[in-house]
Coordinates of C-alpha atoms in Angstrom, one line a residue:
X1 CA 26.1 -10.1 -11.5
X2 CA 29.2 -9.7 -10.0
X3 CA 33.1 -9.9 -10.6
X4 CA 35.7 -11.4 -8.3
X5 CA 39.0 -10.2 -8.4
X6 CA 41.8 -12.1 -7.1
X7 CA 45.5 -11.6 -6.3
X8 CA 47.6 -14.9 -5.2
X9 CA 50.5 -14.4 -3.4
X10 CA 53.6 -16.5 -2.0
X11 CA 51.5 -16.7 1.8
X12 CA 48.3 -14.5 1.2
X13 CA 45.4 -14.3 -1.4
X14 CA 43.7 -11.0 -1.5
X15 CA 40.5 -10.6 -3.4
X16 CA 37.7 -8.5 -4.0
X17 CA 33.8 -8.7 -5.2
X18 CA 32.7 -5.6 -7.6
X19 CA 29.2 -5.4 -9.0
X20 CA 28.2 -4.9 -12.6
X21 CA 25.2 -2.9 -13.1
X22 CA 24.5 -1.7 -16.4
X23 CA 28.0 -2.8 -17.6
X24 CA 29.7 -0.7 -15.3
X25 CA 31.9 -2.2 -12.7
X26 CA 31.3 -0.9 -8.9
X27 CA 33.6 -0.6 -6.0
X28 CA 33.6 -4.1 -4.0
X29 CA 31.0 -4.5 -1.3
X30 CA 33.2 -7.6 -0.2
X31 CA 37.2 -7.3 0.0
X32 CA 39.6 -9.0 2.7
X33 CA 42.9 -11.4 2.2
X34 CA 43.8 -14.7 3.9
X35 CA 47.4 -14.8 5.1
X36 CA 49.5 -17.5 6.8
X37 CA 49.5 -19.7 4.0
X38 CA 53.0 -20.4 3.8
X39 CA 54.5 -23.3 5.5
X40 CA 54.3 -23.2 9.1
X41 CA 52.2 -19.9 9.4
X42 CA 48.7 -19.1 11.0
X43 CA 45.9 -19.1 8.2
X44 CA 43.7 -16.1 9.0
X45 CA 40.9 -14.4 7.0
X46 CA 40.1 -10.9 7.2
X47 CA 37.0 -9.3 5.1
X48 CA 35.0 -6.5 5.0
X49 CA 31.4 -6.4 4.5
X50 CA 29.6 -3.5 3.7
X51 CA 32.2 -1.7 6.0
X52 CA 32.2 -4.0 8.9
X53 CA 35.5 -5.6 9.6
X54 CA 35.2 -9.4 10.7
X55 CA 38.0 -11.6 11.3
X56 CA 38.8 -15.2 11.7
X57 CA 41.3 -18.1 12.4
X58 CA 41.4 -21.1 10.3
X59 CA 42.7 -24.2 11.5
X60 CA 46.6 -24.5 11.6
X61 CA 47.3 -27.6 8.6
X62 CA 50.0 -27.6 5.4
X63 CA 49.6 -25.1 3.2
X64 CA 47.6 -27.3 0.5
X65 CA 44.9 -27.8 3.0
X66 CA 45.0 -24.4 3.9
X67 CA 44.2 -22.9 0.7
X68 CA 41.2 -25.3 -0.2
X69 CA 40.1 -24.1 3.3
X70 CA 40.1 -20.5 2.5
X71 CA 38.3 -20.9 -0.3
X72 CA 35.7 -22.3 0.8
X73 CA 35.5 -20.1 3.2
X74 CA 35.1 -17.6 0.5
X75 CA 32.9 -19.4 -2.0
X76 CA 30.3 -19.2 1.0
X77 CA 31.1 -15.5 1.9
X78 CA 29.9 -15.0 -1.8
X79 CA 26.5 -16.8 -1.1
X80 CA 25.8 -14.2 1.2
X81 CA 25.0 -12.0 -1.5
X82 CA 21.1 -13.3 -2.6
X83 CA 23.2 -15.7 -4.8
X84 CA 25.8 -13.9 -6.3
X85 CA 28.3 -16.8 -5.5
X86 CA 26.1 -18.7 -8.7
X87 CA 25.9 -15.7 -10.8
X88 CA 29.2 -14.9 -10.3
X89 CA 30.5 -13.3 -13.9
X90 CA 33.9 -14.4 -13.7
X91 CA 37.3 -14.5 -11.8
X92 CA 39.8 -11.6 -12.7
X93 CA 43.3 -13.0 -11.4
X94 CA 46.2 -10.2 -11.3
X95 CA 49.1 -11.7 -13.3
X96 CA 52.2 -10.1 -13.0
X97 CA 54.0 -11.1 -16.4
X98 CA 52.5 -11.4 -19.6
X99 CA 55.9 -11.6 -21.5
X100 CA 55.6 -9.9 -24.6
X101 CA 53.1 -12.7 -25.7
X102 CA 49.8 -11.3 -23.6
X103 CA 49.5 -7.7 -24.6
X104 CA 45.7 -7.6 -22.9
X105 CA 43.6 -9.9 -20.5
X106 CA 42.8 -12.8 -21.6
X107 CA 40.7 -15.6 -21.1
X108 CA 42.6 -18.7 -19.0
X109 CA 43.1 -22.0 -20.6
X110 CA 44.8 -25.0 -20.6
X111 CA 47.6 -23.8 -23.1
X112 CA 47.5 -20.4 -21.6
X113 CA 48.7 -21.5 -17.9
X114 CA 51.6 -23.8 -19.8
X115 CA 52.5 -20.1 -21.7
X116 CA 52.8 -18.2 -18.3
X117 CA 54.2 -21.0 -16.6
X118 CA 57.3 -20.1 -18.8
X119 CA 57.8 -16.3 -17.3
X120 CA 58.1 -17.8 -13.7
X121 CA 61.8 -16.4 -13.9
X122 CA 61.4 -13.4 -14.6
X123 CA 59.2 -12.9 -12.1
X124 CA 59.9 -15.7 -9.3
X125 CA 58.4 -14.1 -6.5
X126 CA 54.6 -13.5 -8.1
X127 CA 54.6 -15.5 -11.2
X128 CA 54.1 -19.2 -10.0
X129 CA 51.9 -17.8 -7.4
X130 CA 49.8 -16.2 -9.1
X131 CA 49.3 -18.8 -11.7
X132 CA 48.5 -21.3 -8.8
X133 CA 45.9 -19.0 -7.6
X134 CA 44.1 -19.4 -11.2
X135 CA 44.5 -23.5 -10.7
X136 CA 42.9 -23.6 -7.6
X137 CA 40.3 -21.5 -8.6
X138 CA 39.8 -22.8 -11.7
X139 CA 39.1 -25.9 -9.4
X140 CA 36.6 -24.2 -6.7
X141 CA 34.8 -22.0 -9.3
X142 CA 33.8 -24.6 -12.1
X143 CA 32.4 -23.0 -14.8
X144 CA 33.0 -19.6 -14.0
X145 CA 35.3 -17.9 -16.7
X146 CA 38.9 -17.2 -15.3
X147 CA 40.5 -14.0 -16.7
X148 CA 44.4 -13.6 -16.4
X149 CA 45.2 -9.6 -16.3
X150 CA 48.8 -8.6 -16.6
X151 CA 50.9 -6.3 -15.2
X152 CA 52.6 -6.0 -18.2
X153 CA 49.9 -4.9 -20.9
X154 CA 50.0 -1.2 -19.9
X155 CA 54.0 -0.6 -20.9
X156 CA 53.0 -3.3 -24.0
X157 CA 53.3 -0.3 -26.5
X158 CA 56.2 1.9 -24.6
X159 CA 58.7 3.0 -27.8
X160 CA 61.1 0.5 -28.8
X161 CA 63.9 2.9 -27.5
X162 CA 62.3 2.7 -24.0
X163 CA 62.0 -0.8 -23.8
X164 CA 65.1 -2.3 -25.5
X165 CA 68.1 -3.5 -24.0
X166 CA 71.8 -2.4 -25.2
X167 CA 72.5 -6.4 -25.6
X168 CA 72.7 -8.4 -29.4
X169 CA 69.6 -8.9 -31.6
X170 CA 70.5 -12.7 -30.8
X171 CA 69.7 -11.7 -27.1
X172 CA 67.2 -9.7 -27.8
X173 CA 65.0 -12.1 -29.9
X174 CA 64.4 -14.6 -27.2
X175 CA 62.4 -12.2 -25.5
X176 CA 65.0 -9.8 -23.3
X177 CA 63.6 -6.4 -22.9
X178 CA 62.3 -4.0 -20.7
X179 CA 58.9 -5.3 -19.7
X180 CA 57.5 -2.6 -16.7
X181 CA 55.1 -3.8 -13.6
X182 CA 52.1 -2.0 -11.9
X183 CA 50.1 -1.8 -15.0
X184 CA 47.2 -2.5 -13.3
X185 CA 48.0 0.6 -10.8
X186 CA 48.7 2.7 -13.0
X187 CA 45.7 2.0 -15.5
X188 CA 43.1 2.6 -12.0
X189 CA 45.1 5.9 -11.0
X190 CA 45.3 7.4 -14.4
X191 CA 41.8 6.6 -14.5
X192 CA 41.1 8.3 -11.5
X193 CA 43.2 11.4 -12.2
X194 CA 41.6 11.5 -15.8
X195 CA 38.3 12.1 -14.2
X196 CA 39.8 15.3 -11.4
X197 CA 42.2 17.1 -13.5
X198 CA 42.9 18.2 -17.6
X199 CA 46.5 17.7 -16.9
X200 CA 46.4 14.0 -16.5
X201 CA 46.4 14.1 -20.6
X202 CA 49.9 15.6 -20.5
X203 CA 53.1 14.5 -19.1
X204 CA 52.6 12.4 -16.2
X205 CA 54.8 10.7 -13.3
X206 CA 53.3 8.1 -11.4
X207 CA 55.0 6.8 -8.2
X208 CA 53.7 3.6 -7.1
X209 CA 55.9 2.9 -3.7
X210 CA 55.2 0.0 -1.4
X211 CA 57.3 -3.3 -0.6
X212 CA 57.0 -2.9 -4.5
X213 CA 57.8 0.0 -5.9
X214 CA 58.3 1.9 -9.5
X215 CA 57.7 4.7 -11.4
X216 CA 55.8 5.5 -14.9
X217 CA 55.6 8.6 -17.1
X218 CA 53.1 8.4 -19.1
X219 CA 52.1 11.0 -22.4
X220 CA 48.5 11.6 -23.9
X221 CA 47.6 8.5 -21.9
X222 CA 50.1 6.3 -23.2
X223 CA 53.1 4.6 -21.0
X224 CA 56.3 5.8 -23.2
X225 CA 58.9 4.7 -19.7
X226 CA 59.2 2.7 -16.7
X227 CA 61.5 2.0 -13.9
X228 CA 61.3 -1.8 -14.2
X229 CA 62.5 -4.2 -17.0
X230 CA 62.8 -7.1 -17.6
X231 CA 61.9 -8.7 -14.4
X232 CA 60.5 -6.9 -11.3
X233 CA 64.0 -6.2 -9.5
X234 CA 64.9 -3.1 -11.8
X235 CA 64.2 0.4 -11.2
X236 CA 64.2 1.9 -7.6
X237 CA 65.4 0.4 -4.0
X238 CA 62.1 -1.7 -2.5
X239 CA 61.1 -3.0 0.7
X240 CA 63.3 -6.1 0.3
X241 CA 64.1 -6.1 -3.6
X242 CA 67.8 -4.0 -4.6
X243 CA 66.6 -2.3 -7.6
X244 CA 69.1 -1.3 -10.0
X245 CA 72.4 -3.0 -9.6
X246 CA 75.5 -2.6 -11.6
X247 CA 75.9 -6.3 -13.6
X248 CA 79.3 -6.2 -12.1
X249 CA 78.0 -7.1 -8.8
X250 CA 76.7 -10.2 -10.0
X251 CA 79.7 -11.6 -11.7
X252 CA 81.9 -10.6 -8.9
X253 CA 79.4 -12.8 -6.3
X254 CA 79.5 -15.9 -8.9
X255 CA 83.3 -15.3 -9.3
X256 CA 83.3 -15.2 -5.1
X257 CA 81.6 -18.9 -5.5
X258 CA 77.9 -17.5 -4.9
X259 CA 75.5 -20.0 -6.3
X260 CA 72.2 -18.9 -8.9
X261 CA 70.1 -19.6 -5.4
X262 CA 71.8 -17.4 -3.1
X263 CA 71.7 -14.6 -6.0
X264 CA 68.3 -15.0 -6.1
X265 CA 67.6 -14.7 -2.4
X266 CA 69.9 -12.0 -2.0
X267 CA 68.5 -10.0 -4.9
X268 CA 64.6 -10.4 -4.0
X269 CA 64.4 -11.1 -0.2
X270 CA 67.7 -9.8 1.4
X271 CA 68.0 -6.0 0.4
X272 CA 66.6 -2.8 -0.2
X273 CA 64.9 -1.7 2.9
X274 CA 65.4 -4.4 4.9
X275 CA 68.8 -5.0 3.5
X276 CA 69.9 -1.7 3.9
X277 CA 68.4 -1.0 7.6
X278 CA 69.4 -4.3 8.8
X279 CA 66.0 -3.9 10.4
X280 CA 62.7 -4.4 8.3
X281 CA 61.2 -3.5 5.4
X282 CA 58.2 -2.1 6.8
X283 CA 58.6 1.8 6.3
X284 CA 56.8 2.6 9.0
X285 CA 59.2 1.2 11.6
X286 CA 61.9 2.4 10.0
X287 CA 60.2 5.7 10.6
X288 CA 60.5 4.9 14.2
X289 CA 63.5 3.8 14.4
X290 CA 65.1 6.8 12.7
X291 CA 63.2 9.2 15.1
X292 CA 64.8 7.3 17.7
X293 CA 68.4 7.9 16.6
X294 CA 69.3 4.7 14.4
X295 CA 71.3 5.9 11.7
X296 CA 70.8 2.2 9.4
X297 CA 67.1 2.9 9.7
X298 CA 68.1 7.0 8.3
X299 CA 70.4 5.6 5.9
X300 CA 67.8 3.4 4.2
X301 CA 65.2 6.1 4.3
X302 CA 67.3 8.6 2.6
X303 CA 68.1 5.8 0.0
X304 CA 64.4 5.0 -0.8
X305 CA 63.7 8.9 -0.8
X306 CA 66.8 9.5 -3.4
X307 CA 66.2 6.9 -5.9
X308 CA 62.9 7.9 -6.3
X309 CA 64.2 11.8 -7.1
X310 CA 66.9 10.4 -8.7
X311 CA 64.1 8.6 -11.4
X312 CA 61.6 11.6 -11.4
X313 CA 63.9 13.3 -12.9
X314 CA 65.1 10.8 -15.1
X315 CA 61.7 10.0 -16.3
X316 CA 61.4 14.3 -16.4
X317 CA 63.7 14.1 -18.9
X318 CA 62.3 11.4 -21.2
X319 CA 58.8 13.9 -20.8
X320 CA 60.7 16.6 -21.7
X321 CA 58.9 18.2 -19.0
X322 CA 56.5 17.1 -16.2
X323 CA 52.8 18.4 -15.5
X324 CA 51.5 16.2 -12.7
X325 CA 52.9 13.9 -9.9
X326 CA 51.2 11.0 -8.3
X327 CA 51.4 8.7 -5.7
X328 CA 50.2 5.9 -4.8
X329 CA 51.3 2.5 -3.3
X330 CA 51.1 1.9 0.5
X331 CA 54.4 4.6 1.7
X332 CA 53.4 6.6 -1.2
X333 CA 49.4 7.2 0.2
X334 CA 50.4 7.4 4.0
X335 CA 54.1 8.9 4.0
X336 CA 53.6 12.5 4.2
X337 CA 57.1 12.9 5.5
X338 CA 58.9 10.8 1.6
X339 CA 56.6 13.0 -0.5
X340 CA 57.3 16.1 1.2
X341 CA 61.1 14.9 1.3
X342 CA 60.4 13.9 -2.6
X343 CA 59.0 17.2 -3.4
X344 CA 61.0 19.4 -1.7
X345 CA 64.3 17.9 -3.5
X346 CA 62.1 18.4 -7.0
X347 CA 61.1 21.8 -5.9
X348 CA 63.7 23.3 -8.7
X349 CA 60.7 22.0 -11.3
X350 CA 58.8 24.9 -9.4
X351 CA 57.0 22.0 -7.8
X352 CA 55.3 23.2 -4.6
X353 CA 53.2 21.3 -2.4
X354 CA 50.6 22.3 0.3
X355 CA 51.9 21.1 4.0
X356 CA 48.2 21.2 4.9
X357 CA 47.2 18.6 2.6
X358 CA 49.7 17.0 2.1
X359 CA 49.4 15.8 5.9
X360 CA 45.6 15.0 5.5
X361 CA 46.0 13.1 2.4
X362 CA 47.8 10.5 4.4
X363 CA 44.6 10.6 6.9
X364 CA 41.6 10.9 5.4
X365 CA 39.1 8.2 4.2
X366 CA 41.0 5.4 1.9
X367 CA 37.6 3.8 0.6
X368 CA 38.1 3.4 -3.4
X369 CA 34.7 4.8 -5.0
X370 CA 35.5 6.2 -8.0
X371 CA 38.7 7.9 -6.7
X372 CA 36.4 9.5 -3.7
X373 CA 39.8 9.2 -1.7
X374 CA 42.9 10.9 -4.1
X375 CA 43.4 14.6 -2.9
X376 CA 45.4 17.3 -4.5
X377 CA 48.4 18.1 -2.4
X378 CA 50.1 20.7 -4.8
X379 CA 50.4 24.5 -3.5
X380 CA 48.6 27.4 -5.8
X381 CA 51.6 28.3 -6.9
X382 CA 53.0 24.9 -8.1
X383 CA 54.0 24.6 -11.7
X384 CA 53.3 21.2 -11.5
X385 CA 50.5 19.2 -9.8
X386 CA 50.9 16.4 -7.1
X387 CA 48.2 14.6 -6.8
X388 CA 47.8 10.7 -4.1
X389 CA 45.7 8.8 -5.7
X390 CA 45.1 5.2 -3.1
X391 CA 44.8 2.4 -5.5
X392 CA 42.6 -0.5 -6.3
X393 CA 44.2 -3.2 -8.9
X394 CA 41.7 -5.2 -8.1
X395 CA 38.7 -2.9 -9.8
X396 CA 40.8 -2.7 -13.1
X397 CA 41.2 -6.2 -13.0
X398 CA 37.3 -6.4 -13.3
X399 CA 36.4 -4.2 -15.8
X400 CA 39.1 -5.8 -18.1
X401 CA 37.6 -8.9 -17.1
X402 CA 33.9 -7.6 -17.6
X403 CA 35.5 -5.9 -21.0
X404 CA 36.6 -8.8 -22.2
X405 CA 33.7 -10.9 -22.2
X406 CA 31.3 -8.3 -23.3
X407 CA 33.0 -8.3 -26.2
X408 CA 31.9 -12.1 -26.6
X409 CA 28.7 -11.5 -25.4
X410 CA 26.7 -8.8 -23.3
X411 CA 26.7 -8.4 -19.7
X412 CA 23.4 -8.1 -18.1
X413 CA 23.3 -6.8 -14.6

């Protein structure tokens, strides 16, 4: 038996195959992503296969086509396995927004695709996406259970204090509060850290930095605050999202004749690291660029690198203290240079970390098994831990899946 997790993007679909045996879910022996799916682009599928890397083009058509193409592609990738495309247990699909209606995975029907459908807002960039992914699979996969897990369910229970808005209760009943993303990232790397040290059970910063990025304390387990509210633009500077914005900004551009669409673009597509730079969101050739002497591509680092020590602290402070430090994301698992920068500026915490490590962790060997890759990067005599912990949403969307319908009926593997 086998689980298939899925994540549908705007131009890519990255999925993942994990094992069951004896009920427990196993890292994938099959992962890759097909990109180019947007209008105009190059389709390509990349996999891995029992660690060989195998790539290939598929033919240029509209996006439609493309996508029906790609899958199957990958319904007869999954035959490889002795059959395990027919005993396939289910499809776990990565939805960003629950709303404050899906407080766990769930099981996708009819009625629950027309219930998402009304989030796409508040999440316009992954929502609709993501929900399309489940339709087409739904379509290629007959039969096989589809099993939406949100984003949102790990913040579901955050204290009303840390989730509500200062707006009216009118406001505030049709749904407007502080929602938080990268649930599924933070359920796998508190997971992982659970299992390698006793001070994941205290007070707990996780730092999830990539072209998304937030943060998460998290006490006895639980998520009690997050960077991100009600939609995923909130919270820290991203690769091409703003992150917190004074409201002001907003009704000076409408009162400047800005329409709801150029907002949108502007607020999602246009800034944070790209916006800043003027160059590209990608941190690593910002990197470049700033060793080179381009002061936009320094200006947006040292941006990035202070609103995420502006929020540790902040988050700190809601703790009441902070025991461990993770990080995870793509710049937070390979840029030694932030979290040294991070750490050094939260070295007043008597946070210290190891130089040493902290240039192998972004080196050594990012394979997922059972957190086989996170390293401790904290020196002997840090008060607090720091811990990067590479993460894999796609293995917690699994075991909810798997969870979820061996509470309906067992799993045999």
């Amino acid at each position: 038996m086998a689980i298939l997790a899925v994540n549908a993007g705007s131009s890519s679909l990255k999925f993942s195959l994990h094992p069951l045996k004896n009920g427990e879910v196993l890292p994938d022996i099959l992962s890759g992503q097909v990109q180019g799916l947007e209008p105009g682009g190059t389709p390509a599928l990349d996999w891995q296969l029992r660690g060989l890397h195998h790539h290939e083009t598929l033919p240029p058509t509209d996006p439609e086509q493309a996508f029906a193409a790609a899958l199957q592609r990958l319904g007869e990738l999954l035959t490889t396995f002795e059959g395990a495309g027919a005993r396939m247990q289910a499809v776990a699909h990565r939805v960003v927004h629950g709303g404050g209606v899906y407080t766990g995975s769930v099981l996708v029907t009819d009625a629950v695709l027309e219930q998402l459908a009304r989030f796409n807002s508040m999440a316009p960039l992954h929502q609709p996406h993501n929900l399309l992914g489940i339709r087409r699979l739904r379509a290629a996969f007959s039969g096989v259970p589809q099993v939406a897990c949100f984003d949102t369910a790990f913040h579901a229970h955050m204290p009303e204090v840390a989730a509500m808005f200062a707006l009216p209760a009118s406001v505030r009943e049709q749904g407007v509060r502080r929602y938080g993303f990268h649930g599924l990232s933070y359920q796998y790397i508190l997971s992982v850290l659970q299992k390698k040290t006793l001070r994941a059970s205290g007070r707990v910063v996780m730092a999830h930095l990539g072209n998304g990025a937030s943060l998460c304390a998290v006490r006895d387990g639980a998520s009690v605050a997050t960077t991100m509210g009600f939609s995923a633009l909130d919270g820290l500077m991203m690769g091409t999202r703003s992150g917190a914005l004074d409201p002001g900004v907003l009704l000076y551009l409408l009162e400047q004749g800005w329409e709801r669409a150029q907002i949108e673009a502007l607020l999602y597509k246009q800034s944070g690291l790209l916006g800043v730079s003027g160059i590209s969101a990608d941190m690593r050739r910002l990197r470049t660029e700033a060793a080179d002497g381009n002061d936009d591509a320094h200006r947006a680092i040292d941006l990035f690198t202070h609103r995420v020590v502006r929020e540790t602290g902040a988050l700190t402070a809601c703790l009441q203290g902070m025991d461990l430090l993770a990080f995870s994301g793509g710049i937070g698992e390979n840029d030694a240079v932030l979290r040294a920068q991070v750490c050094a500026q939260l070295g007043w915490m008597g946070l210290r970390i190891d130089a040493g490590r902290n240039r192998l962790a972004s080196g050594h060997d990012k394979g997922h098994g059972n957190g086989a890759a996170s390293m401790a990067i904290h020196a002997a005599d840090s008060r607090i831990e720091v811990w990067v912990v590479p993460t894999d949403e796609g293995r917690v969307a699994a075991r909810e899946a798997a969870a979820l319908l061996a509470a309906q009926q067992p799993i045999s593997a």
